[in-house]
XYZ file of C-alpha atoms in Angstrom:
176
model
C -54.439 76.381 -79.264
C -56.089 77.896 -76.206
C -59.143 75.684 -76.695
C -56.949 72.575 -76.836
C -55.318 73.569 -73.546
C -58.760 74.129 -72.014
C -59.873 70.635 -73.079
C -56.708 69.090 -71.638
C -57.232 70.873 -68.329
C -60.883 69.757 -68.305
C -59.772 66.141 -68.791
C -57.434 66.453 -65.801
C -60.122 68.094 -63.652
C -62.571 65.285 -64.508
C -59.966 62.601 -63.772
C -59.827 61.260 -67.343
C -56.143 62.246 -67.466
C -53.896 61.933 -64.456
C -51.308 64.255 -65.926
C -50.167 65.548 -69.295
C -47.521 67.755 -70.862
C -47.317 69.290 -74.299
C -44.129 68.259 -76.080
C -42.556 68.555 -79.507
C -42.431 71.696 -81.614
C -45.488 73.188 -79.913
C -43.753 73.007 -76.537
C -40.560 74.459 -77.996
C -42.617 77.398 -79.229
C -43.791 78.128 -75.674
C -40.143 78.715 -74.724
C -39.202 80.977 -77.634
C -40.359 81.714 -81.148
C -43.292 79.674 -82.497
C -42.153 76.745 -84.605
C -43.941 75.265 -87.595
C -45.725 72.032 -86.779
C -48.678 70.110 -88.156
C -49.890 68.742 -84.840
C -49.732 69.127 -81.075
C -47.949 66.318 -79.240
C -49.478 65.633 -75.830
C -47.705 63.151 -73.588
C -50.018 61.522 -71.055
C -49.843 59.044 -68.214
C -51.895 55.996 -69.083
C -52.387 52.978 -66.865
C -53.264 49.574 -68.278
C -56.844 48.505 -67.547
C -57.280 46.188 -64.552
C -56.035 42.707 -65.381
C -54.160 43.836 -68.498
C -50.525 44.524 -69.262
C -51.302 46.559 -72.374
C -51.589 50.329 -72.107
C -54.421 51.784 -74.137
C -55.780 55.268 -74.643
C -59.312 53.978 -75.327
C -60.864 55.613 -72.244
C -59.303 58.960 -73.200
C -60.626 58.717 -76.761
C -64.085 57.662 -75.509
C -64.250 60.723 -73.246
C -63.063 63.001 -76.045
C -65.730 61.527 -78.342
C -68.334 62.220 -75.649
C -67.149 65.843 -75.690
C -67.635 65.934 -79.465
C -64.050 65.297 -80.566
C -64.167 62.160 -82.677
C -62.710 63.225 -86.031
C -59.152 62.303 -86.922
C -56.794 64.047 -89.290
C -53.713 62.214 -90.518
C -51.711 63.757 -87.658
C -54.145 63.158 -84.801
C -57.523 63.746 -83.217
C -59.032 67.106 -84.168
C -59.730 69.305 -81.141
C -61.054 72.693 -82.213
C -59.470 72.105 -85.660
C -56.016 71.341 -84.219
C -54.687 67.816 -84.805
C -53.638 66.486 -81.397
C -51.483 63.394 -81.125
C -51.757 61.698 -77.728
C -48.684 59.707 -76.740
C -48.371 57.485 -73.709
C -45.273 58.627 -71.810
C -42.693 55.891 -71.739
C -40.928 55.170 -68.439
C -37.799 57.185 -67.813
C -37.121 60.400 -69.702
C -40.638 61.052 -71.032
C -42.264 60.324 -67.672
C -39.805 62.667 -65.968
C -40.532 65.332 -68.595
C -44.263 65.128 -67.858
C -43.744 65.144 -64.081
C -41.447 68.185 -64.218
C -43.393 70.133 -66.854
C -43.782 73.890 -66.482
C -47.206 75.455 -66.101
C -47.990 78.383 -68.387
C -50.997 80.557 -67.581
C -52.509 83.361 -69.657
C -55.962 84.974 -69.982
C -57.717 82.276 -67.891
C -56.002 79.460 -69.819
C -53.474 76.979 -68.497
C -51.110 74.467 -70.089
C -48.480 72.048 -68.865
C -45.461 72.210 -71.172
C -42.237 70.210 -71.151
C -39.132 72.124 -70.136
C -36.711 72.972 -72.957
C -34.020 70.791 -71.360
C -36.293 67.734 -71.496
C -37.359 68.580 -75.041
C -33.693 68.665 -76.107
C -32.964 65.347 -74.370
C -35.995 63.716 -76.015
C -34.878 65.069 -79.396
C -31.519 63.364 -78.809
C -33.275 60.028 -78.348
C -35.400 60.404 -81.482
C -32.627 61.616 -83.764
C -34.441 62.778 -86.903
C -32.987 65.713 -88.879
C -35.694 68.000 -87.472
C -34.700 66.867 -83.967
C -31.136 67.995 -84.605
C -32.450 71.408 -85.643
C -34.651 71.488 -82.535
C -31.661 70.753 -80.289
C -29.715 73.643 -81.839
C -32.724 75.931 -81.325
C -33.409 74.849 -77.729
C -29.798 74.972 -76.545
C -29.582 78.513 -77.929
C -32.569 79.806 -75.953
C -31.646 82.423 -73.332
C -33.470 80.507 -70.580
C -31.951 77.113 -71.402
C -30.486 75.678 -68.182
C -27.281 73.863 -69.182
C -26.731 72.427 -65.705
C -30.267 70.971 -65.631
C -29.743 69.588 -69.138
C -26.456 67.976 -68.094
C -28.150 66.336 -65.098
C -30.959 65.013 -67.308
C -28.433 63.609 -69.774
C -26.498 61.917 -66.962
C -29.640 60.393 -65.379
C -30.765 58.941 -68.693
C -27.325 57.914 -69.978
C -27.360 60.352 -72.882
C -24.113 62.217 -72.181
C -22.075 60.401 -74.857
C -24.824 60.950 -77.415
C -24.884 64.654 -76.516
C -21.106 64.888 -76.946
C -21.391 63.321 -80.386
C -24.219 65.641 -81.433
C -22.602 68.726 -79.920
C -19.404 68.032 -81.838
C -21.262 67.376 -85.106
C -23.493 70.434 -84.698
C -20.709 72.722 -83.446
C -22.423 73.278 -80.093
C -20.594 73.870 -76.804
C -19.785 70.641 -74.997
C -19.692 72.337 -71.582
C -22.931 71.879 -69.665
C -21.840 73.415 -66.360
């Protein structure tokens, strides 16, 4: 995992990536207990090439291939034997999550990781059974900021969805 973070930071330093944030189960594990996952989700800012309206990650994959990372596993591109799935951040919630990501530093390594409140809000929008479990886990973390989460839900019009999930999952409705 440390090597993946080092590669991501190198890509930012070189200008290949403008910004990134680790999301999904890997990010949730940074905030509490490690969670089982088969890949590392990395949300990135990607601009369409000049004269195009289509966003592509081709330049990112070309640079990674130049660095020797050109093998894919079913879950993503293998970087130091970890499957990494690069996702272009969609406007709104995901872009905000990347912009407001936390920086974790340890033993000369650095990683940008989505905040647990954004991870929970994104899980609400995806809605798979594992996302429901992730919401329960994240909301129960000691450092989970309910007020921040409530503000995120309000900004992205997810409050009603949260109320429905909270009721179904027997979670507290109060976010203040």
